[in-house]
mmCIF file of C-alpha atoms (C1' of nucleotides) and ligand atoms in Angstrom:
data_model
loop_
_atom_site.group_PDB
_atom_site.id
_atom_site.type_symbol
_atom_site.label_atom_id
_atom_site.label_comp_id
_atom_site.label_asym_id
_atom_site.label_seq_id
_atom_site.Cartn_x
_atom_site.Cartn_y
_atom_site.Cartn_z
ATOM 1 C CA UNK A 1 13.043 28.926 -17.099
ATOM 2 C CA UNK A 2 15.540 29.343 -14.412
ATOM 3 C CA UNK A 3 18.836 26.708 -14.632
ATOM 4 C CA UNK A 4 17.774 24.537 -11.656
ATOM 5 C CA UNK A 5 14.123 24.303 -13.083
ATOM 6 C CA UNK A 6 14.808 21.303 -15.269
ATOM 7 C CA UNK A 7 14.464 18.524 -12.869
ATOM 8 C CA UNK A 8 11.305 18.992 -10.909
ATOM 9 C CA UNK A 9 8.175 18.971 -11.610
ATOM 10 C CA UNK A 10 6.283 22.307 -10.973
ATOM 11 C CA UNK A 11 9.661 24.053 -12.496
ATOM 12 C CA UNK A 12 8.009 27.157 -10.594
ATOM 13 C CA UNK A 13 10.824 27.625 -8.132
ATOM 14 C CA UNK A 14 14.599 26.957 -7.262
ATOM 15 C CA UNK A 15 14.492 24.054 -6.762
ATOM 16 C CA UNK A 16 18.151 23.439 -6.000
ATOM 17 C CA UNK A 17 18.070 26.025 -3.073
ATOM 18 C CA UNK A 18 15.300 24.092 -1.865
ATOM 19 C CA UNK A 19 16.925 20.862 -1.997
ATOM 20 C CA UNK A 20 19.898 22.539 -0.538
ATOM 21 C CA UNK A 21 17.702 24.319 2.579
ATOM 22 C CA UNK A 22 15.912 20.314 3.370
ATOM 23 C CA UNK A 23 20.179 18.876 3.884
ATOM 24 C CA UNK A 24 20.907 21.792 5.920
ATOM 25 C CA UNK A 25 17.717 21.825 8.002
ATOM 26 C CA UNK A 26 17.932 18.177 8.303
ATOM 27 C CA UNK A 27 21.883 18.182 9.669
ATOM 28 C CA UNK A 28 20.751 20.619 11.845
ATOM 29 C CA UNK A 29 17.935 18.774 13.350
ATOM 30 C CA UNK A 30 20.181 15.311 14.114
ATOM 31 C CA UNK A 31 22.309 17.575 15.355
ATOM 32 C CA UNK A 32 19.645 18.689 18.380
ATOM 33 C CA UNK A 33 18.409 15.228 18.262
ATOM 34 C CA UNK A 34 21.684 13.451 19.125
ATOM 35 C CA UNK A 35 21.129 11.434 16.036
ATOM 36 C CA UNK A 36 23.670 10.656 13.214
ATOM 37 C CA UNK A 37 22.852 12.015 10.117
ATOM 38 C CA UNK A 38 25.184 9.950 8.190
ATOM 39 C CA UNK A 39 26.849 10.349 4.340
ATOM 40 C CA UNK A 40 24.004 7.683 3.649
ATOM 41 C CA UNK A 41 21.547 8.877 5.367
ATOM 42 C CA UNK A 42 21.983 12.360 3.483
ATOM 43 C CA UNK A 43 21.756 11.136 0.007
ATOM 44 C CA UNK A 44 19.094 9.358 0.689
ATOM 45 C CA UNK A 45 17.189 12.354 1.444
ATOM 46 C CA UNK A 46 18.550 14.359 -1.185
ATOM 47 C CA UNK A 47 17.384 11.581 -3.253
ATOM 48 C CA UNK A 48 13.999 12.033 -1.863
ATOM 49 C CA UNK A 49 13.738 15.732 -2.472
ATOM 50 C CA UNK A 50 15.382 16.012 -5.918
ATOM 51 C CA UNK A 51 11.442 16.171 -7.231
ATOM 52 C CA UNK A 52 8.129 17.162 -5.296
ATOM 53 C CA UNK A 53 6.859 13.961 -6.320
ATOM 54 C CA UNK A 54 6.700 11.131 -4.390
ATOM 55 C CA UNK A 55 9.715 7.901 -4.439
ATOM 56 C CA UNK A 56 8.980 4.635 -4.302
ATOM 57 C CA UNK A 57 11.796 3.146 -2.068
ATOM 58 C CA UNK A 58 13.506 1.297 -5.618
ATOM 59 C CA UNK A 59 13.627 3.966 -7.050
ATOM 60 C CA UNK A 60 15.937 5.468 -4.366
ATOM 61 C CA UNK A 61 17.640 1.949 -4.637
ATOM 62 C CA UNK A 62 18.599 2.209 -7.804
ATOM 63 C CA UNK A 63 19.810 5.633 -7.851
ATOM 64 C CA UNK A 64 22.356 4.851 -4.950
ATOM 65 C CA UNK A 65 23.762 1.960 -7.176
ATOM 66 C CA UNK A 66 23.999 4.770 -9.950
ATOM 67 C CA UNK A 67 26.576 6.319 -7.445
ATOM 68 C CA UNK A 68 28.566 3.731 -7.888
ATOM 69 C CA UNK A 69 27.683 2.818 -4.489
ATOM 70 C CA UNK A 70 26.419 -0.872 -2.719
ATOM 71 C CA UNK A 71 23.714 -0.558 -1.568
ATOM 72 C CA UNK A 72 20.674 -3.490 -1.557
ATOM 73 C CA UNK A 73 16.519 -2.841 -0.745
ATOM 74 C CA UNK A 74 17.487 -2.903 3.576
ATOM 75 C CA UNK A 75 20.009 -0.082 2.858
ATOM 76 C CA UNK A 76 17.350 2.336 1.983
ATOM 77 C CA UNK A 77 14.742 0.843 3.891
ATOM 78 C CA UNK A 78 16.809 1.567 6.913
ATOM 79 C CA UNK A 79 17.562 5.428 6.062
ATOM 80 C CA UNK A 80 14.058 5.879 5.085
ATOM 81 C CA UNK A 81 12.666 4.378 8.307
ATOM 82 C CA UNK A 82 15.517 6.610 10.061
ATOM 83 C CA UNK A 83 14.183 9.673 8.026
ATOM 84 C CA UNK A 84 10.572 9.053 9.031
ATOM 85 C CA UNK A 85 11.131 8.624 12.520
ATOM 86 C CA UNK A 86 13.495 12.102 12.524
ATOM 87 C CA UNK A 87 10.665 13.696 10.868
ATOM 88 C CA UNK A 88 12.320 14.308 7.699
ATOM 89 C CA UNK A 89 10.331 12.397 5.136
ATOM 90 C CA UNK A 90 6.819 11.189 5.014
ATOM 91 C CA UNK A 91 5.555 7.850 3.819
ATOM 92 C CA UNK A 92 2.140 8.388 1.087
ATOM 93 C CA UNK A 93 0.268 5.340 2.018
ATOM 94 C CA UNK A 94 -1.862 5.053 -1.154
ATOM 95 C CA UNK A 95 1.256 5.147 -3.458
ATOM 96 C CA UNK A 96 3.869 3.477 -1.625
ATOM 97 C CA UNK A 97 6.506 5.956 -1.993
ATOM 98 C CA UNK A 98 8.571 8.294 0.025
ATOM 99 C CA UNK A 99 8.946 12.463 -0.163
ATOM 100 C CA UNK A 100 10.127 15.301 2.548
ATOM 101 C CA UNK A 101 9.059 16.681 4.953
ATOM 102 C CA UNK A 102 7.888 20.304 3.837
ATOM 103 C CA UNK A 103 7.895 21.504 7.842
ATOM 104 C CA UNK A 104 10.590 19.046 9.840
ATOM 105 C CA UNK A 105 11.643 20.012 13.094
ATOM 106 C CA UNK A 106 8.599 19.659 14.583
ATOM 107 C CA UNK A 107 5.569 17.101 15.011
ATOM 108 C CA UNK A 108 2.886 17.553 13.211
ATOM 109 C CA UNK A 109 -0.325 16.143 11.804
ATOM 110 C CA UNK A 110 -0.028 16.545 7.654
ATOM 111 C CA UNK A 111 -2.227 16.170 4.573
ATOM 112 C CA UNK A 112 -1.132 15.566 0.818
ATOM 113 C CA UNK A 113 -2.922 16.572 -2.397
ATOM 114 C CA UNK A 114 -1.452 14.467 -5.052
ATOM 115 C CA UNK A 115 -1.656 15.164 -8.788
ATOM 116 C CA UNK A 116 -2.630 12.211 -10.834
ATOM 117 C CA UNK A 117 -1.072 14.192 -13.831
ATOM 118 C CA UNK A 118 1.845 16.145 -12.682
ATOM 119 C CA UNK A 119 2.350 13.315 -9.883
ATOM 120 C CA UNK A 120 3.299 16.200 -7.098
ATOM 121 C CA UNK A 121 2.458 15.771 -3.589
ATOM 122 C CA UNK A 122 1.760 19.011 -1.712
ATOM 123 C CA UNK A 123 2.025 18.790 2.173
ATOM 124 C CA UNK A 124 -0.635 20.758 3.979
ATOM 125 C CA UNK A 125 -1.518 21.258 7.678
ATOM 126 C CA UNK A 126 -5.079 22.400 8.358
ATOM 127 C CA UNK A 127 -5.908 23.309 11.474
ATOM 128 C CA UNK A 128 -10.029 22.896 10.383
ATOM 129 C CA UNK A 129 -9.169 19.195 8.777
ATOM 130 C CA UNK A 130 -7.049 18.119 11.756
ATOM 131 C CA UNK A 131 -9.933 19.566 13.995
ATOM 132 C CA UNK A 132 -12.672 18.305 12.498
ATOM 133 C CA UNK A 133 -10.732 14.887 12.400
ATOM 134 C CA UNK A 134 -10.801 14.923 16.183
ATOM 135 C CA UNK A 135 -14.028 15.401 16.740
ATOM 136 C CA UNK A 136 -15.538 12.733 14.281
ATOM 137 C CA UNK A 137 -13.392 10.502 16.239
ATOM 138 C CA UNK A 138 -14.150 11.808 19.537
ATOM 139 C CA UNK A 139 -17.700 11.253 19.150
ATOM 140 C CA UNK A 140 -16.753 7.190 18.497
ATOM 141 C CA UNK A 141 -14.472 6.754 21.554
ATOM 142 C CA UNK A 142 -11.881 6.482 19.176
ATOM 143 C CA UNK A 143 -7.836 8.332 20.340
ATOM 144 C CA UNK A 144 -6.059 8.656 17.199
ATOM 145 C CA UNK A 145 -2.362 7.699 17.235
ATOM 146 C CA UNK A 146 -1.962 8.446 13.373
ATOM 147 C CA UNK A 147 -3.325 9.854 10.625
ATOM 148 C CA UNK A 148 -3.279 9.326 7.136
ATOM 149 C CA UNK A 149 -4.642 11.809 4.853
ATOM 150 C CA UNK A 150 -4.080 11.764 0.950
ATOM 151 C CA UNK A 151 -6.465 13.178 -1.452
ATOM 152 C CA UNK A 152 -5.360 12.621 -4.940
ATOM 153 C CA UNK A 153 -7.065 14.465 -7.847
ATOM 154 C CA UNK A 154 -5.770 17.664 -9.962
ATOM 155 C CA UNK A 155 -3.447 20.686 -8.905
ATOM 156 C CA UNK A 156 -3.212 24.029 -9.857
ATOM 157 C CA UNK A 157 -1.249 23.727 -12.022
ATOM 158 C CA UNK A 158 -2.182 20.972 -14.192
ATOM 159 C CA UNK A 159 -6.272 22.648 -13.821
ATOM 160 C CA UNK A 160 -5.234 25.811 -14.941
ATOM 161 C CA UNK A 161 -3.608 25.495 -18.294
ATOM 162 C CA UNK B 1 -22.408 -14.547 24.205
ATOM 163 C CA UNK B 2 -23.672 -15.393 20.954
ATOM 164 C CA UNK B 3 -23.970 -18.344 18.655
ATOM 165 C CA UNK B 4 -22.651 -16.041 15.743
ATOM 166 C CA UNK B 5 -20.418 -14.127 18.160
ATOM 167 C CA UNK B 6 -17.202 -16.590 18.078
ATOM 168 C CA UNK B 7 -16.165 -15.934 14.130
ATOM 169 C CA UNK B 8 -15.793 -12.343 14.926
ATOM 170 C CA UNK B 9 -13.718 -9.467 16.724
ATOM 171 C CA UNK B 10 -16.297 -6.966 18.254
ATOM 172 C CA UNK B 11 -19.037 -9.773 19.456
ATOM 173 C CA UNK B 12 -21.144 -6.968 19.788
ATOM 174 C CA UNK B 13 -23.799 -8.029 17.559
ATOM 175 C CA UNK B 14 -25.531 -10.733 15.227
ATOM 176 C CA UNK B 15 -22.288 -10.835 12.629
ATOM 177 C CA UNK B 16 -24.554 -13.614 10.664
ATOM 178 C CA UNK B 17 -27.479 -11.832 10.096
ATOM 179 C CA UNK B 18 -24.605 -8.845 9.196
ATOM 180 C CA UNK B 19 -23.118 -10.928 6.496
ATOM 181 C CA UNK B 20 -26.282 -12.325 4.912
ATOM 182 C CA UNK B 21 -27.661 -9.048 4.878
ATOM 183 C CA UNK B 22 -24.407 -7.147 3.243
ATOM 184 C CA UNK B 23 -24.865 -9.915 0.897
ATOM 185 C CA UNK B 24 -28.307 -9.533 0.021
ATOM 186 C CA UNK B 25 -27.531 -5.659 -0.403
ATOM 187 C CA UNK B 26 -24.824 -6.476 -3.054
ATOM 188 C CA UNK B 27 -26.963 -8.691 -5.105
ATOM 189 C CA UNK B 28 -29.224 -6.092 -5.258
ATOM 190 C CA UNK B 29 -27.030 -3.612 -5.968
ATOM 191 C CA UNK B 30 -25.596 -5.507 -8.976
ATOM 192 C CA UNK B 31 -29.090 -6.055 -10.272
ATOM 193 C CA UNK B 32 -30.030 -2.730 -10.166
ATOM 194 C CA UNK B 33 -26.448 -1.779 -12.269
ATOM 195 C CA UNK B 34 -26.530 -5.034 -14.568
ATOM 196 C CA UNK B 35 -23.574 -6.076 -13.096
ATOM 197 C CA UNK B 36 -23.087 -9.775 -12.571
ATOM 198 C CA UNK B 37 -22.398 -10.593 -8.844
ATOM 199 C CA UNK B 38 -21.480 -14.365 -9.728
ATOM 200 C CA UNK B 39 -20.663 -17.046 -6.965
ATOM 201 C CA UNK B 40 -17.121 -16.392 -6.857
ATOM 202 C CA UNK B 41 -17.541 -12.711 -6.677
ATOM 203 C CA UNK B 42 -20.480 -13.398 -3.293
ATOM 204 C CA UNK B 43 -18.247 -15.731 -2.007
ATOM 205 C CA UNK B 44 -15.078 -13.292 -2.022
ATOM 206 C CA UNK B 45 -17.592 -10.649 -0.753
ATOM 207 C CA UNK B 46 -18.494 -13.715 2.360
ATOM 208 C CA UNK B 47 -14.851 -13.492 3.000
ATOM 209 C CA UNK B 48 -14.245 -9.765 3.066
ATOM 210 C CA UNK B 49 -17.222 -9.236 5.642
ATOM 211 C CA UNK B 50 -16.359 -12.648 7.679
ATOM 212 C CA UNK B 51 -15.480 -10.291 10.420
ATOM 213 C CA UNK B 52 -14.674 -6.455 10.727
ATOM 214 C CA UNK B 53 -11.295 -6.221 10.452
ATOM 215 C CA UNK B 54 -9.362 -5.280 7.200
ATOM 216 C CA UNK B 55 -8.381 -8.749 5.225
ATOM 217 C CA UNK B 56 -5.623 -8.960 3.037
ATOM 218 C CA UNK B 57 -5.936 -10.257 -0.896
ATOM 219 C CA UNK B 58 -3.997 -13.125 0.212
ATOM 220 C CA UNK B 59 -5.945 -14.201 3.090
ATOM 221 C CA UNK B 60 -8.943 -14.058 0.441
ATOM 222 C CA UNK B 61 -6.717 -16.157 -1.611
ATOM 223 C CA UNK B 62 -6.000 -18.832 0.959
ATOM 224 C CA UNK B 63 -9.481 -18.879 2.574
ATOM 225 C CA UNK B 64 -10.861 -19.587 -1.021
ATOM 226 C CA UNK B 65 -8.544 -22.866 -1.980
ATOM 227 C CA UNK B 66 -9.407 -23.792 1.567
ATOM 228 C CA UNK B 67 -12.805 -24.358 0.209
ATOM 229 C CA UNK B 68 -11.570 -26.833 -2.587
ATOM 230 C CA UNK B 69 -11.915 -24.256 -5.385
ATOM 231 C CA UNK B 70 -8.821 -23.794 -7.454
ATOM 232 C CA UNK B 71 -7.786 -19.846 -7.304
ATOM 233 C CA UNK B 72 -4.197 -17.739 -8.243
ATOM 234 C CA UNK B 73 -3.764 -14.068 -7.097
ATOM 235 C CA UNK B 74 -5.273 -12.657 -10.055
ATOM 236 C CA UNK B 75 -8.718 -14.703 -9.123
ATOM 237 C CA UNK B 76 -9.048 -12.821 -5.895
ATOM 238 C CA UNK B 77 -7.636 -9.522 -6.932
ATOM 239 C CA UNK B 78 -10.722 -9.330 -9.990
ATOM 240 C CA UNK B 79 -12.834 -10.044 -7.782
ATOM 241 C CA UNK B 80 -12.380 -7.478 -5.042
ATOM 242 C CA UNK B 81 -11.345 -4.662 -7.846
ATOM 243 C CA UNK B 82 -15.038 -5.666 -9.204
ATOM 244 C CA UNK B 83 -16.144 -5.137 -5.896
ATOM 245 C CA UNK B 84 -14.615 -2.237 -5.090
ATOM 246 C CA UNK B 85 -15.871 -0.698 -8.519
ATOM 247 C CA UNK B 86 -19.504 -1.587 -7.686
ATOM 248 C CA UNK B 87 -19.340 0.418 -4.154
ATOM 249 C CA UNK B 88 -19.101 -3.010 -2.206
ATOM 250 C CA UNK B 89 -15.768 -3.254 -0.596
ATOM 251 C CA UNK B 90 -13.324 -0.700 0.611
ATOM 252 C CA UNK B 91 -9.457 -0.829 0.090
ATOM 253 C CA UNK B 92 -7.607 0.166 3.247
ATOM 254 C CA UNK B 93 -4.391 1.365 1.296
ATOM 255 C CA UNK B 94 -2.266 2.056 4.838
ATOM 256 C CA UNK B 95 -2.791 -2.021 5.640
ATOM 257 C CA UNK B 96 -3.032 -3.239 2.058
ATOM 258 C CA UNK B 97 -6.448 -5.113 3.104
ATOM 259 C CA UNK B 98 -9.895 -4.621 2.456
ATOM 260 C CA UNK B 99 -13.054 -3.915 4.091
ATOM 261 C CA UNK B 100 -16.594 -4.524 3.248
ATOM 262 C CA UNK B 101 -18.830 -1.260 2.753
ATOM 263 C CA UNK B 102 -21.148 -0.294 5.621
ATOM 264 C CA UNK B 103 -23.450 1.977 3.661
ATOM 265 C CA UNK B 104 -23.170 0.473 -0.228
ATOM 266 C CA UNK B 105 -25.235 1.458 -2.853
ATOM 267 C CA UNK B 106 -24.986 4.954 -2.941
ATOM 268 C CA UNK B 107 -21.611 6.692 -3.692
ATOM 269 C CA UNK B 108 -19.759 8.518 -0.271
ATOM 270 C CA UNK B 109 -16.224 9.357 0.894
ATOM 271 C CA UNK B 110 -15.678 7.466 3.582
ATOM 272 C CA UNK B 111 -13.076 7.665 6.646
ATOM 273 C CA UNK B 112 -11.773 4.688 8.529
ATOM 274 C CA UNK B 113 -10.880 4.393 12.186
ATOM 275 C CA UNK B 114 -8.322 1.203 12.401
ATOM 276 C CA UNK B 115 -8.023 -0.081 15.667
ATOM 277 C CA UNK B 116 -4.447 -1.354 16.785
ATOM 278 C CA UNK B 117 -5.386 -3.289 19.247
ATOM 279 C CA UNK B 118 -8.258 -5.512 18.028
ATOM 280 C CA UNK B 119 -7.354 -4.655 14.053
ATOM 281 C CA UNK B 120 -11.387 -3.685 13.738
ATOM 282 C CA UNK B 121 -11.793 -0.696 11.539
ATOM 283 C CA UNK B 122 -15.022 1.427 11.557
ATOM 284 C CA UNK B 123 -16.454 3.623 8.476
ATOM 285 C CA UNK B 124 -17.864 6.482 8.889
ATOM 286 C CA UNK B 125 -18.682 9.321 7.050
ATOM 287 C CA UNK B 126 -18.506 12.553 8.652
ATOM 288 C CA UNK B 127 -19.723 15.628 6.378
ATOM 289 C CA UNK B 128 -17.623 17.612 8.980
ATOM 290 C CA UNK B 129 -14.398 16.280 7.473
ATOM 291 C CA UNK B 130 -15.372 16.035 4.217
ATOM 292 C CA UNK B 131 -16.176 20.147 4.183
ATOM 293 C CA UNK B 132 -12.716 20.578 5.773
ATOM 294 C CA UNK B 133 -10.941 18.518 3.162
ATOM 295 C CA UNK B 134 -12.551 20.044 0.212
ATOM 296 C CA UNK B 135 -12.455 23.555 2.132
ATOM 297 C CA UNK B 136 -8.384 22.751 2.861
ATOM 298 C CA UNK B 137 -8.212 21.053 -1.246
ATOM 299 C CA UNK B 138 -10.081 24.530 -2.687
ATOM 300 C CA UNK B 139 -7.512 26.687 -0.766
ATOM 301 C CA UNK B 140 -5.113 25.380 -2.862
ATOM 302 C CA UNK B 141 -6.615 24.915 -6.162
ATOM 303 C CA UNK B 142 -6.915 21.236 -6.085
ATOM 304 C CA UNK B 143 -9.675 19.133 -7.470
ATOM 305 C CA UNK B 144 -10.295 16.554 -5.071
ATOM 306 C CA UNK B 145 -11.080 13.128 -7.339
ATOM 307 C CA UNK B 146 -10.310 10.453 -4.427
ATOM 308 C CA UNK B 147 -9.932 10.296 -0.626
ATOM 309 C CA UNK B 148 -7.935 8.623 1.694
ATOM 310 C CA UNK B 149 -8.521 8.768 5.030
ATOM 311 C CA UNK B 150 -7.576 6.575 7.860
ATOM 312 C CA UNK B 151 -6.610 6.911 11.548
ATOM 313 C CA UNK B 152 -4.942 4.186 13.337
ATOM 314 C CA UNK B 153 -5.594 4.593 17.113
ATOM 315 C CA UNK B 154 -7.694 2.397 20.478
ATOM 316 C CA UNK B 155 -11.168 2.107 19.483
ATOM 317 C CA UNK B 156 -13.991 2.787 22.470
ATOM 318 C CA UNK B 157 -14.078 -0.650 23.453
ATOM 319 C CA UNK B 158 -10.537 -1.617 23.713
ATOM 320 C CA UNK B 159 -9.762 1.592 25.429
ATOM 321 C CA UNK B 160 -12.334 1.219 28.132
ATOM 322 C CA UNK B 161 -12.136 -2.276 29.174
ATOM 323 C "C1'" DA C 1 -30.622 -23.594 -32.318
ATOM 324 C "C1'" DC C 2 -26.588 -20.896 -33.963
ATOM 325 C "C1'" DA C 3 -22.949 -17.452 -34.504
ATOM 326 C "C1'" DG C 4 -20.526 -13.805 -32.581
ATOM 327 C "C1'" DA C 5 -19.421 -10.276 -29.121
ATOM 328 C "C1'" DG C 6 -18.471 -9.378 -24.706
ATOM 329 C "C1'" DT C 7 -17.457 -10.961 -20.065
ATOM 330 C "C1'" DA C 8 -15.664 -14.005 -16.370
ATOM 331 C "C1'" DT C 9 -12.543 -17.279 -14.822
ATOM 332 C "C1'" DG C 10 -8.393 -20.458 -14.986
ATOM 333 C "C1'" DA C 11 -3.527 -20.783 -15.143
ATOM 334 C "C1'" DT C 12 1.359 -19.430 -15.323
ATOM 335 C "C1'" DA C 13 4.764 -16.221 -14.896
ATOM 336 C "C1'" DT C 14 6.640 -12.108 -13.308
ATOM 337 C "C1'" DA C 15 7.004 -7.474 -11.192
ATOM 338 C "C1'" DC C 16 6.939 -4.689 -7.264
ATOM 339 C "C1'" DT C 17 7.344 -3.736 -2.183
ATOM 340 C "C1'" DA C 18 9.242 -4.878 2.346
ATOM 341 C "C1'" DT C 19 11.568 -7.495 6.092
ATOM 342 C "C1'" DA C 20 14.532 -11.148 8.581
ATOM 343 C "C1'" DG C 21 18.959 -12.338 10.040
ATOM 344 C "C1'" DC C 22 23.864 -12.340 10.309
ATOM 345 C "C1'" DG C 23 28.372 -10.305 10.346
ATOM 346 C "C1'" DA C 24 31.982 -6.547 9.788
ATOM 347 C "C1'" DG C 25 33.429 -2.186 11.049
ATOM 348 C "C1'" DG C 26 33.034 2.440 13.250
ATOM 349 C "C1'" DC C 27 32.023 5.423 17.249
ATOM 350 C "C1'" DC C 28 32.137 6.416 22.021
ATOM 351 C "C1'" DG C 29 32.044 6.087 27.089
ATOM 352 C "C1'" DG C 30 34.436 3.852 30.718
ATOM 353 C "C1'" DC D 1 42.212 -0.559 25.403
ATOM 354 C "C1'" DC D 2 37.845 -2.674 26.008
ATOM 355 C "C1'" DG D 3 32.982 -3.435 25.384
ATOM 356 C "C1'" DG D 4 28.474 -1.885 24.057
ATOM 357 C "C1'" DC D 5 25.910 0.223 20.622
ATOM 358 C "C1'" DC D 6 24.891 1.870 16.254
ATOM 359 C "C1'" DT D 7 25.510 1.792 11.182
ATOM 360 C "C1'" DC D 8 25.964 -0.516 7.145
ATOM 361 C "C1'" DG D 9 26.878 -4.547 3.764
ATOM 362 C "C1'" DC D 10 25.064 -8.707 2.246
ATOM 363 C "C1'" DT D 11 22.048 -12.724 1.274
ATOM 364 C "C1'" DA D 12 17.809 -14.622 1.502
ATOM 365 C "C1'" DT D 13 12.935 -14.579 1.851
ATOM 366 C "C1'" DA D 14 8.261 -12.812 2.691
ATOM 367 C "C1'" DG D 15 4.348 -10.229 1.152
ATOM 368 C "C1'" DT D 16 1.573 -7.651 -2.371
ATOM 369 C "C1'" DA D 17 0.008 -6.924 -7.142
ATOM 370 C "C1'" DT D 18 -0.126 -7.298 -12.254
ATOM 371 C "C1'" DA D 19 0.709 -9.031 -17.233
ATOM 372 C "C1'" DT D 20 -0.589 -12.325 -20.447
ATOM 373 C "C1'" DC D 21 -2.728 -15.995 -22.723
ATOM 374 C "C1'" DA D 22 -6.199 -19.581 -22.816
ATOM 375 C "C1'" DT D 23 -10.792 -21.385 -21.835
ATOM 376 C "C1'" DA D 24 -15.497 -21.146 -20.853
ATOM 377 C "C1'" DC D 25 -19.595 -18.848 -19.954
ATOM 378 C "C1'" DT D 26 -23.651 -15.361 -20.994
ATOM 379 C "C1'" DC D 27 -26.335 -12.758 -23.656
ATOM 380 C "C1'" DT D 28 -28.162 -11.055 -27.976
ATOM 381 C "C1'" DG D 29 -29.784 -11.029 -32.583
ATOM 382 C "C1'" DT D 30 -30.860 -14.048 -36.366
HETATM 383 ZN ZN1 ZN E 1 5.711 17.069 7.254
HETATM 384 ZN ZN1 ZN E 2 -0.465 18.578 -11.329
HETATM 385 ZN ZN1 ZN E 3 -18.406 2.647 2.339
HETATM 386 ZN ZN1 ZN E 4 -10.089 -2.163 19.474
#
DNA sequence: ACAGAGTATGATATACTATAGCGAGGCCGG
DNA sequence: CCGGCCTCGCTATAGTATATCATACTCTGT
């Protein structure tokens, strides 16, 4: 069990490297974007990404005031509604909760499969789902603004062993 | 336009023959499963398929003391978990409302187009998606258990007029 | 009819999630 | 330096959902 594997969930990769690669990625991005990506702003999204599971916004609350820091439900709110908009974190509907962005930098149409046991939310982007999507639409005169796509059930993981 | 067609978003259609008829359905349904669809429980139901559009618990809640009866959260939140159990109502988990069943009775995953404009949501159930989901799911090991799918967007009638 | 088990509802309190609104301070272009 | 805009702190409040206990109903077997 490597050092970093401790504090995530699937424990199946380095998970403080990824962390690590989402900050930088994100900086980068704001950078392009003209946007601030603020002291706040950042821990809030390391917050996010220190697990593959989903957040609920409290959560993130309360680990802010573990900082030491002030902080009060708008403070994330805001950062989380800057992240979303930036493209750096996605909001899962059915749980109310928060997680990053496993592609940022560019828009896309996503889908999560989230583990009622292990609680991790993989982000996928099928070409055939997104498709297929489309045309059921499509054939009701319907133009999709946004999607929302979250199958929950079992991973690999949890399945296997 | 209609007697029946003031009390409801689309207009398109008989909505009181549509609600005694979803009705009828569910006390059939519960008679088959010897489940008890009691007045509160049809009268929540009445609510829920009042018109098209996604209601929220507390708009349950409010219509129900509005008809004398004495009701709390919990009253209406039984109530539509019973009914979602049974196959009879639909949660929309990206509005927190719910949404009566078009095609109860016999157990389907469902998708939901949710109109922005006139807040009507359609159900359909397109086989197409539901082979790409479980083809995209299977790719990646998961055991699909529940599905959420729902695309905000202009629905064919507000988008033509 | 009666007792008892299981179910449905009433009632109160509380937890959880999200937003409104105002003001102080920082950043930046003019 | 000024003035506009963005970011953040702070308080209050709105909106959604559940825990818990009590009461009353329904059905079943005797
Ligand atoms: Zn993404
Ligand atoms: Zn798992
Ligand atoms: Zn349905
Ligand atoms: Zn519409």
């Amino acid at each position: 069990m490597s050092p970093n594997a401790n504090h995530n969930g699937s424990a199946h990769h380095d998970h403080g490297k990824c962390v690590a690669d989402a900050l930088a990625a994100a900086r980068e991005i704001c950078d392009q974007r003209g946007e601030r990506f603020t002291e706040l702003r950042g821990r809030v999204l390391e917050l996010v990404w220190e697990s593959h599971r989903p957040i609920g916004a409290y959560a993130v609350l309360e680990r802010l005031k573990a900082d030491g820091r002030s902080a009060a439900p708008p403070t994330v709110y805001r950062a989380l509604d800057f992240l979303m908009e930036v493209g750096l974190v996605h909001r899962i509907e059915s749980l109310n909760a928060y997680i990053g962005c496993a592609h940022p930098g560019a828009a896309h149409a996503s889908q999560f499969l989230i583990c009622k046991d292990c609680g991790t939310a993989e982000e996928l982007e099928s070409p055939a789902v997104d498709a297929a999507l489309a045309a059921a639409a499509g054939d009701h005169g319907f133009k999709i603004a946004g999607r929302v796509v979250e199958l929950s059930g079992t991973c690999k993981n949890c399945s296997g062993s």
